[in-house]
Every structure is written in structure tokens, then in C-alpha cells.
């Protein structure tokens, strides 16, 4: 048992945590550290200042300080500041060998630390250890060749020592690494300080190849100019332009080149440079170029040169617009208007050819309306400005071949081509083209233009044939019939003119028949064929009973120089009044009676005037019920109607109801003094009830109850107004 108990190992009891809930007040490690710092009650005083009096005390002090530095280094070797402090302390004691040893130990720890190398080399230079310093710089630029600071310090040290060859050698080693631009400038400035222009030029040659920026080429050219090598400077600019080509065009290069030539008084070369650049650089990237070119022309150019600058600038703007949207024909028009001011026709033709190449993608006439004017302007330019008839003819023919005549055409183009051929005294070509147009795509405008052309040439037989073709194409066109008849009238062939009018009014469908009839009637009146005129009026009245026809007929009879003209005129008014009794348009009947009344007022007697006045209608106000589209009630509407005496004579009930209404009004007027009106009661309530029964149902024109609420004699009203 004992052995068993001895062999067993006792396990300590673990205290059980009864309450596992988090404490109410939580604390962090940061708070613990801050509280520990704040509770440092014992403040250690600074160590006393010590004065060293002998060598033994100095050795003790050195030992103590070195032990402290070594302890710090041992604690954290990677903190380079500890190494630097240690080395600087040794240096302050003139222990250069010890400081050098510390720097070497530090470099073994971190050889990529730039500050460490700089401090090490500066220490050697302070202590005039030149070879050691060279050795350190060589090691630094070998290990870290991309750190420019080492190269700058190294070259500066060699130059200060007067070792020009060594400094140049260091620069050459540096340039092999193709450093940044400032390093090259430092090398060039170094060579210039010692008047080595050729070596500086060679360095520039390498520099512009490794860093091919525009500003570097400009600096190279200015370097040559500054030292008086004008030809070399010009050559540098030319090489720069060739180097970049047309793919990379920078305005700064050309501005500098132009200013260089301007200083040399080479003004023609300046213009060539500016024009070359402006022709190739986009407008957005050439603002400064335009500005300097304008200033140059104002200073050294004439008016023509200044205008060329402005034209060139605007040309660039238009080029950008048409490149952005080739189908923007308005931009093409503006561009062409600009280039047409140039005396040379070749660039103008080139722009025209580019413009007309942008054919509208959709064959719809509305998309072609602006485009076709490019062709028209092109043809007019060739004819009027370039004075090339053959090329003008080619432009017209190319345009007419391009237009899809089966879908639509442009009569203006055909007519302009025909007129051009006539101006060239080539009448057969003109007739052939216009005949082709009528055969391919007949249009009213084409017929009119062709007929007008033949009329000017006094070819009346051709005009007749064209009118016949025109009427075959559009027999419903009344204007064509009238013009054809007028042509025959001018030519003195009245029978043909009359026959044309007869054919015209016999057409089943006309666009303006009233104009045609009026023209026919005026024709017969001019020929003093009054019986035929009456016959025409009668024939027209058989087709239509329009009031204006009756009035025109009556005025025609009145205009004749005959004794019974008034009787005939009155007879026509009588017939018209009888014919229009059944007319639904009461305003037209009223118009007829008013015209008759005016006639009687001027030529008639009192009896006839009274007779016509009695025929005038009464103007009454009525109400009718309105219905909405869905059939619901939409309220009442008031309107004016005319009741003619002839119609009311046939309906005695209307007179009886009117008399009843007058009796009722008289009775109400007698009762008014006895019974005062109630202001709240509407005045028209009783009248509205009587008005609803005043007009019989068979007199209502529209659905809904209608009743006159106000009557006055129309003739008396007109009389009072006059």
C-alpha cells in the first residue's frame, strides 16, 4: 500500500470558479500600464555631473559608456540609431579606428541602410581620410546603384578634390545605369563648368535617346543656340520632328522651333513650320500653337497672312466636327463656305468629294433634303467659280444616278440640270433630261418647270403636249386645267379653251371644283357669251345649291347692261329662296336674304323692301340637352336659332303659343304691385316651364328639350343697328 501510495503522483486541486460572470468594471492592458506609470512615486534624481581629472577616471568613464552602448546593441541589433550614436561617440573621442570598426559591424547587420553609408562616408571625409571615403563610396554605389544620393556625394567629393578625370569617370559609371533626367543635367553642367562643350554635346546625344521627351530635345536645341551653333540647333529641331513623326505631334516642339527661327529672322521658315503643325495637330491640342501663330502674323505678316491664320483655325474646327459626325451636313456647308474663299479649286473639290461621299444611310426623302444641296452647291461652284462646264455636267449626272427615283426624287435637281444645259446652248440635252425625269418620276413641279421652259422658248405645240401628259398624270388638278385653258385663250383658240373647260368640269374627281367653275364662268364673261354663262350657272346649280353660287348668279345678272336686269336678279333671289327653304344650314339662307335686302335697299322700291324684310327670320335663344360620349347627361347648352316667317306660317301652333306667352307676361306685370317678388325665388322658373312647351317637338333639331327664351325680330334688330 505504501509503495502504491508512494508511486502515485498527487494532482493539485484546481480552484473552481463559482461565479463566471464578467466583472462589472473591465480593464485593459493599456490601462494597467498607464496606471503603473502614474503610480511611480519614487522619482530617481539625475546622476550627478562628473568631472574627470586623470586618465584612470577617463578610462573608467569610457569603459562604462562602451558597456552601455554594447548592451543597447546586444538588446536590439537592428536599431541602426544605436550603432550610429556609438560610432559618433567614438568619433568625438578621436577614436576613428574604433568608429570605423563600429560602422563595419553595423553594415554587417544592415548593408541597405542609406543613412548608415552616408554617416560612414562623412566621417571619413571629416577626418580627411580620402582613400577610405572613396572606398566607402565605391562599395555604396556598387551595392545600391539606384540611390542617387551616393552618386551626387561621390561626384561632389571628387570635384572638390580637383580630381576632374575621376569625377568624369564616376559620372560615366553613373550614366551606364540610365538614371533620371536630373543626373544627366548634372553631368552636362559639370562638363560645361570646365568648358567641355563637345563632351556636353555627346552627353546630350545620349540623353535625348534615353529620355526622349520633347522638353529634352528643346533643351538640347537651346544648348546649341546658347553656344552659338545655330546650324546645329536647327538640325536638332529637325531631328526631333523626324524622331516623333506624325504619330506624336506636340505643339510645344513646333512653338519652340518657330520661335528659334523667328529669332534668326527666318519668317518664311516660321510660316512653314506653323502651317505644317496646324495641318497635323488636332484642334484641341493646338490652342497655344494658334495663339503664337496669330501673334507672329500680327507682328511680321500682312493682312493675307492674318486671314490665313483665322481660316486655318476655323478649318481645324470644321474638320473636328465632320470627323465626329460625317452626316452633319450643316457642318459640311460651313466648311465648304470657308474653303471656297480659297483661290485654288483643288482643295475645294477635295472637300466637296468628301462631303458627297457621306450618303444618307436610310432611303427616306427627309434624310436626303440637306444632303442633296451639297450636290447643288458643288455643281454651281463648278459652273460659276471653276467655270468647268464638263465637270458640272458630270456632277449633275452623278447626282441624278445616285438618287433612288423609284422611291423619291428631287425635281429641283432635274430642273437645275435642264437650265444648265440651256445656258450651255444645248437644248436637246435639256429636253432629254427633263423628258427622262417625267418618264421616271413624274411630279407636279417637274411638269410645271418643263412647261415654263417651253413657254419661254415659245414652243406652244410642245406646251400642249406637255399639258396633255400632265393631265394624264393628274386629271384632278384644277390648276392644270385652268392654266391649259388660259394658254389656249392667249393663243386665241377659244374653241379649244372651251373644250378644255368642258373636259375639266366633266371629270369625276377634282381637287378645287369651285375654282374651276369660277374660271370657266369668268372666261365666258370675258368672251361676252352671256347665254352660255347663264347656262353654266344653271348647270352649276344643278350640282350644288350653295348660297354663294346664287349670289354670284344674281350679281352677274345685275352687272349686265339690260333693262330687265333688276327683274332677273330679283327672280333669281326668289328661286334661291324657294330652293333653300329645305336647307338645313339656316345661316346660308340668312346670308341670301341679307344680300337680297342690300340689293333692294339700293335698287328696289318700298314695297319690295317691305316684302324682303318680312322674309327675314327671328333670332331666338334656345336650350338643348347635351349628352356625353358614354350616353350620360352632360347638362344644358344655350344656342341661337332662326325662325323664318314662311316656316312659322305653316305651323299655326307657334303663333298660338306665342300669343299665350304674351298674355301670361301681361298678367304677371299686372300682379307685380300686389305681390312683391321673393328674392330667393329664381325669376326664370315660370318662364322656363312655359318655354319648354313653346316649340313643338317636331321642330326640335337635336335630341333634348329646346325652347326659345328670348325673341326679337331679326329685321328690326338690323334696322336699329344701321
mmCIF file of C-alpha atoms in Angstrom, residues 378-583:
data_model
loop_
_atom_site.group_PDB
_atom_site.id
_atom_site.type_symbol
_atom_site.label_atom_id
_atom_site.label_comp_id
_atom_site.label_asym_id
_atom_site.label_seq_id
_atom_site.Cartn_x
_atom_site.Cartn_y
_atom_site.Cartn_z
ATOM 1 C CA UNK A 378 -20.963 71.514 -105.936
ATOM 2 C CA UNK A 379 -22.451 71.887 -109.419
ATOM 3 C CA UNK A 380 -22.928 75.639 -109.009
ATOM 4 C CA UNK A 381 -19.346 76.012 -107.799
ATOM 5 C CA UNK A 382 -18.005 74.132 -110.824
ATOM 6 C CA UNK A 383 -20.113 76.229 -113.180
ATOM 7 C CA UNK A 384 -19.764 79.698 -111.677
ATOM 8 C CA UNK A 385 -16.435 79.655 -109.836
ATOM 9 C CA UNK A 386 -14.322 76.997 -111.545
ATOM 10 C CA UNK A 387 -16.027 77.606 -114.933
ATOM 11 C CA UNK A 388 -15.745 73.964 -115.922
ATOM 12 C CA UNK A 389 -18.950 73.007 -117.848
ATOM 13 C CA UNK A 390 -17.909 69.426 -118.483
ATOM 14 C CA UNK A 391 -17.217 68.775 -114.805
ATOM 15 C CA UNK A 392 -20.503 70.475 -113.911
ATOM 16 C CA UNK A 393 -22.349 68.121 -116.256
ATOM 17 C CA UNK A 394 -20.617 65.155 -114.630
ATOM 18 C CA UNK A 395 -21.677 66.356 -111.170
ATOM 19 C CA UNK A 396 -25.323 66.664 -112.238
ATOM 20 C CA UNK A 397 -25.330 63.266 -113.909
ATOM 21 C CA UNK A 398 -23.648 61.567 -110.933
ATOM 22 C CA UNK A 399 -26.205 63.073 -108.567
ATOM 23 C CA UNK A 400 -29.166 62.007 -110.727
ATOM 24 C CA UNK A 401 -27.791 58.473 -110.911
ATOM 25 C CA UNK A 402 -27.396 58.355 -107.124
ATOM 26 C CA UNK A 403 -30.963 59.407 -106.236
ATOM 27 C CA UNK A 404 -33.331 56.402 -105.835
ATOM 28 C CA UNK A 405 -36.018 57.651 -108.248
ATOM 29 C CA UNK A 406 -38.282 54.649 -107.644
ATOM 30 C CA UNK A 407 -38.804 55.780 -104.045
ATOM 31 C CA UNK A 408 -38.481 59.550 -104.352
ATOM 32 C CA UNK A 409 -36.853 62.211 -106.468
ATOM 33 C CA UNK A 410 -35.848 65.865 -106.362
ATOM 34 C CA UNK A 411 -37.469 67.971 -109.074
ATOM 35 C CA UNK A 412 -35.099 70.842 -108.251
ATOM 36 C CA UNK A 413 -32.145 68.743 -109.391
ATOM 37 C CA UNK A 414 -33.721 67.856 -112.744
ATOM 38 C CA UNK A 415 -34.735 71.461 -113.397
ATOM 39 C CA UNK A 416 -31.305 72.835 -112.477
ATOM 40 C CA UNK A 417 -29.685 70.362 -114.855
ATOM 41 C CA UNK A 418 -32.060 71.356 -117.655
ATOM 42 C CA UNK A 419 -31.424 75.056 -117.062
ATOM 43 C CA UNK A 420 -27.668 74.418 -117.052
ATOM 44 C CA UNK A 421 -27.853 72.685 -120.431
ATOM 45 C CA UNK A 422 -29.864 75.602 -121.830
ATOM 46 C CA UNK A 423 -27.243 78.040 -120.563
ATOM 47 C CA UNK A 424 -24.704 75.925 -122.416
ATOM 48 C CA UNK A 425 -26.956 76.254 -125.522
ATOM 49 C CA UNK A 426 -27.513 72.526 -125.527
ATOM 50 C CA UNK A 427 -31.302 72.417 -125.875
ATOM 51 C CA UNK A 428 -31.604 68.742 -126.939
ATOM 52 C CA UNK A 429 -29.777 67.612 -123.781
ATOM 53 C CA UNK A 430 -32.051 69.767 -121.628
ATOM 54 C CA UNK A 431 -35.215 68.357 -123.231
ATOM 55 C CA UNK A 432 -33.856 64.849 -122.988
ATOM 56 C CA UNK A 433 -33.109 65.167 -119.278
ATOM 57 C CA UNK A 434 -36.485 66.713 -118.471
ATOM 58 C CA UNK A 435 -38.274 64.115 -120.576
ATOM 59 C CA UNK A 436 -36.402 61.398 -118.701
ATOM 60 C CA UNK A 437 -37.469 62.927 -115.402
ATOM 61 C CA UNK A 438 -41.134 62.944 -116.424
ATOM 62 C CA UNK A 439 -40.872 59.363 -117.601
ATOM 63 C CA UNK A 440 -39.059 58.091 -114.491
ATOM 64 C CA UNK A 441 -40.697 60.055 -111.710
ATOM 65 C CA UNK A 442 -43.486 62.440 -112.819
ATOM 66 C CA UNK A 443 -44.148 65.260 -110.370
ATOM 67 C CA UNK A 444 -46.176 68.448 -110.493
ATOM 68 C CA UNK A 445 -43.087 70.558 -110.073
ATOM 69 C CA UNK A 446 -41.335 68.825 -112.972
ATOM 70 C CA UNK A 447 -44.268 69.356 -115.317
ATOM 71 C CA UNK A 448 -44.581 72.998 -114.310
ATOM 72 C CA UNK A 449 -40.870 73.641 -114.753
ATOM 73 C CA UNK A 450 -40.744 71.907 -118.143
ATOM 74 C CA UNK A 451 -43.847 73.770 -119.373
ATOM 75 C CA UNK A 452 -42.434 77.085 -118.147
ATOM 76 C CA UNK A 453 -39.223 76.350 -120.029
ATOM 77 C CA UNK A 454 -41.057 75.625 -123.267
ATOM 78 C CA UNK A 455 -43.200 78.724 -122.807
ATOM 79 C CA UNK A 456 -40.088 80.850 -122.523
ATOM 80 C CA UNK A 457 -38.855 79.235 -125.730
ATOM 81 C CA UNK A 458 -42.274 79.909 -127.357
ATOM 82 C CA UNK A 459 -42.708 76.235 -128.215
ATOM 83 C CA UNK A 460 -46.501 76.177 -127.827
ATOM 84 C CA UNK A 461 -47.042 72.818 -129.524
ATOM 85 C CA UNK A 462 -44.671 71.238 -127.030
ATOM 86 C CA UNK A 463 -46.525 73.033 -124.247
ATOM 87 C CA UNK A 464 -49.811 71.479 -125.435
ATOM 88 C CA UNK A 465 -48.274 68.012 -125.451
ATOM 89 C CA UNK A 466 -46.811 68.563 -122.001
ATOM 90 C CA UNK A 467 -50.174 69.765 -120.658
ATOM 91 C CA UNK A 468 -51.789 66.643 -122.106
ATOM 92 C CA UNK A 469 -49.201 64.456 -120.348
ATOM 93 C CA UNK A 470 -49.644 66.482 -117.188
ATOM 94 C CA UNK A 471 -53.412 65.972 -117.224
ATOM 95 C CA UNK A 472 -52.969 62.259 -117.847
ATOM 96 C CA UNK A 473 -50.768 62.170 -114.757
ATOM 97 C CA UNK A 474 -53.121 64.252 -112.567
ATOM 98 C CA UNK A 475 -56.599 64.766 -114.052
ATOM 99 C CA UNK A 476 -57.955 66.015 -110.730
ATOM 100 C CA UNK A 477 -55.641 69.044 -110.682
ATOM 101 C CA UNK A 478 -57.894 72.030 -111.430
ATOM 102 C CA UNK A 479 -54.948 74.440 -111.670
ATOM 103 C CA UNK A 480 -53.543 72.477 -114.594
ATOM 104 C CA UNK A 481 -56.871 72.601 -116.465
ATOM 105 C CA UNK A 482 -57.129 76.335 -115.872
ATOM 106 C CA UNK A 483 -53.534 77.018 -116.998
ATOM 107 C CA UNK A 484 -54.067 74.895 -120.129
ATOM 108 C CA UNK A 485 -57.244 76.794 -120.973
ATOM 109 C CA UNK A 486 -55.534 80.127 -120.308
ATOM 110 C CA UNK A 487 -52.736 79.104 -122.702
ATOM 111 C CA UNK A 488 -55.282 78.408 -125.431
ATOM 112 C CA UNK A 489 -57.000 81.703 -124.657
ATOM 113 C CA UNK A 490 -53.728 83.568 -125.034
ATOM 114 C CA UNK A 491 -53.142 81.789 -128.308
ATOM 115 C CA UNK A 492 -56.641 82.874 -129.457
ATOM 116 C CA UNK A 493 -58.143 79.387 -129.818
ATOM 117 C CA UNK A 494 -61.372 79.883 -127.850
ATOM 118 C CA UNK A 495 -62.953 76.649 -129.007
ATOM 119 C CA UNK A 496 -60.014 74.617 -127.643
ATOM 120 C CA UNK A 497 -60.145 76.574 -124.408
ATOM 121 C CA UNK A 498 -63.900 75.953 -124.089
ATOM 122 C CA UNK A 499 -63.417 72.286 -124.902
ATOM 123 C CA UNK A 500 -60.719 72.049 -122.209
ATOM 124 C CA UNK A 501 -63.053 73.608 -119.655
ATOM 125 C CA UNK A 502 -65.819 71.176 -120.662
ATOM 126 C CA UNK A 503 -63.464 68.241 -120.226
ATOM 127 C CA UNK A 504 -62.361 69.611 -116.887
ATOM 128 C CA UNK A 505 -65.844 70.020 -115.366
ATOM 129 C CA UNK A 506 -66.714 66.582 -116.643
ATOM 130 C CA UNK A 507 -64.015 64.927 -114.521
ATOM 131 C CA UNK A 508 -65.398 62.671 -111.779
ATOM 132 C CA UNK A 509 -62.933 63.944 -109.151
ATOM 133 C CA UNK A 510 -61.451 67.424 -108.792
ATOM 134 C CA UNK A 511 -59.413 68.985 -106.008
ATOM 135 C CA UNK A 512 -60.886 72.528 -106.319
ATOM 136 C CA UNK A 513 -64.055 72.395 -108.472
ATOM 137 C CA UNK A 514 -65.293 75.810 -107.319
ATOM 138 C CA UNK A 515 -62.137 77.468 -108.682
ATOM 139 C CA UNK A 516 -62.521 75.652 -111.987
ATOM 140 C CA UNK A 517 -66.188 76.666 -112.403
ATOM 141 C CA UNK A 518 -65.373 80.258 -111.493
ATOM 142 C CA UNK A 519 -62.566 80.323 -114.072
ATOM 143 C CA UNK A 520 -64.892 78.867 -116.740
ATOM 144 C CA UNK A 521 -67.604 81.418 -115.941
ATOM 145 C CA UNK A 522 -65.088 84.290 -115.969
ATOM 146 C CA UNK A 523 -63.849 83.030 -119.331
ATOM 147 C CA UNK A 524 -67.359 83.136 -120.827
ATOM 148 C CA UNK A 525 -67.969 86.569 -119.327
ATOM 149 C CA UNK A 526 -64.731 87.852 -120.880
ATOM 150 C CA UNK A 527 -65.894 86.444 -124.207
ATOM 151 C CA UNK A 528 -69.284 88.200 -123.639
ATOM 152 C CA UNK A 529 -71.098 84.907 -124.096
ATOM 153 C CA UNK A 530 -73.827 85.748 -121.568
ATOM 154 C CA UNK A 531 -76.229 82.987 -122.611
ATOM 155 C CA UNK A 532 -73.509 80.412 -122.182
ATOM 156 C CA UNK A 533 -72.689 81.997 -118.825
ATOM 157 C CA UNK A 534 -76.340 81.619 -117.727
ATOM 158 C CA UNK A 535 -76.271 78.056 -118.919
ATOM 159 C CA UNK A 536 -73.107 77.434 -116.886
ATOM 160 C CA UNK A 537 -74.731 78.896 -113.770
ATOM 161 C CA UNK A 538 -77.765 76.653 -114.277
ATOM 162 C CA UNK A 539 -75.564 73.619 -114.738
ATOM 163 C CA UNK A 540 -73.618 74.516 -111.634
ATOM 164 C CA UNK A 541 -76.827 74.996 -109.632
ATOM 165 C CA UNK A 542 -77.910 71.543 -110.650
ATOM 166 C CA UNK A 543 -74.799 70.191 -108.971
ATOM 167 C CA UNK A 544 -74.794 72.411 -105.894
ATOM 168 C CA UNK A 545 -77.242 74.765 -104.198
ATOM 169 C CA UNK A 546 -74.573 76.748 -102.423
ATOM 170 C CA UNK A 547 -75.665 80.241 -101.460
ATOM 171 C CA UNK A 548 -72.562 81.870 -102.965
ATOM 172 C CA UNK A 549 -73.447 80.436 -106.377
ATOM 173 C CA UNK A 550 -76.938 82.038 -106.178
ATOM 174 C CA UNK A 551 -75.478 85.360 -105.063
ATOM 175 C CA UNK A 552 -72.845 85.269 -107.818
ATOM 176 C CA UNK A 553 -75.540 84.448 -110.391
ATOM 177 C CA UNK A 554 -77.690 87.370 -109.214
ATOM 178 C CA UNK A 555 -74.740 89.767 -109.250
ATOM 179 C CA UNK A 556 -73.884 88.611 -112.766
ATOM 180 C CA UNK A 557 -77.400 89.462 -113.970
ATOM 181 C CA UNK A 558 -77.219 92.783 -112.183
ATOM 182 C CA UNK A 559 -73.894 93.617 -113.833
ATOM 183 C CA UNK A 560 -75.316 93.266 -117.350
ATOM 184 C CA UNK A 561 -76.383 96.398 -119.217
ATOM 185 C CA UNK A 562 -80.047 95.494 -119.844
ATOM 186 C CA UNK A 563 -83.421 96.964 -118.913
ATOM 187 C CA UNK A 564 -84.760 93.918 -117.115
ATOM 188 C CA UNK A 565 -81.587 93.175 -115.177
ATOM 189 C CA UNK A 566 -83.198 94.045 -111.819
ATOM 190 C CA UNK A 567 -86.211 91.835 -112.513
ATOM 191 C CA UNK A 568 -83.977 88.953 -113.494
ATOM 192 C CA UNK A 569 -81.888 89.483 -110.394
ATOM 193 C CA UNK A 570 -84.969 89.513 -108.163
ATOM 194 C CA UNK A 571 -86.251 86.425 -109.904
ATOM 195 C CA UNK A 572 -83.001 84.636 -109.146
ATOM 196 C CA UNK A 573 -83.291 85.629 -105.487
ATOM 197 C CA UNK A 574 -86.851 84.302 -105.478
ATOM 198 C CA UNK A 575 -85.738 80.999 -106.928
ATOM 199 C CA UNK A 576 -82.879 80.812 -104.485
ATOM 200 C CA UNK A 577 -85.164 81.498 -101.523
ATOM 201 C CA UNK A 578 -87.578 78.778 -102.627
ATOM 202 C CA UNK A 579 -84.744 76.331 -103.264
ATOM 203 C CA UNK A 580 -83.197 76.940 -99.846
ATOM 204 C CA UNK A 581 -86.361 76.559 -97.765
ATOM 205 C CA UNK A 582 -85.485 72.974 -97.083
ATOM 206 C CA UNK A 583 -81.842 73.813 -96.427
#
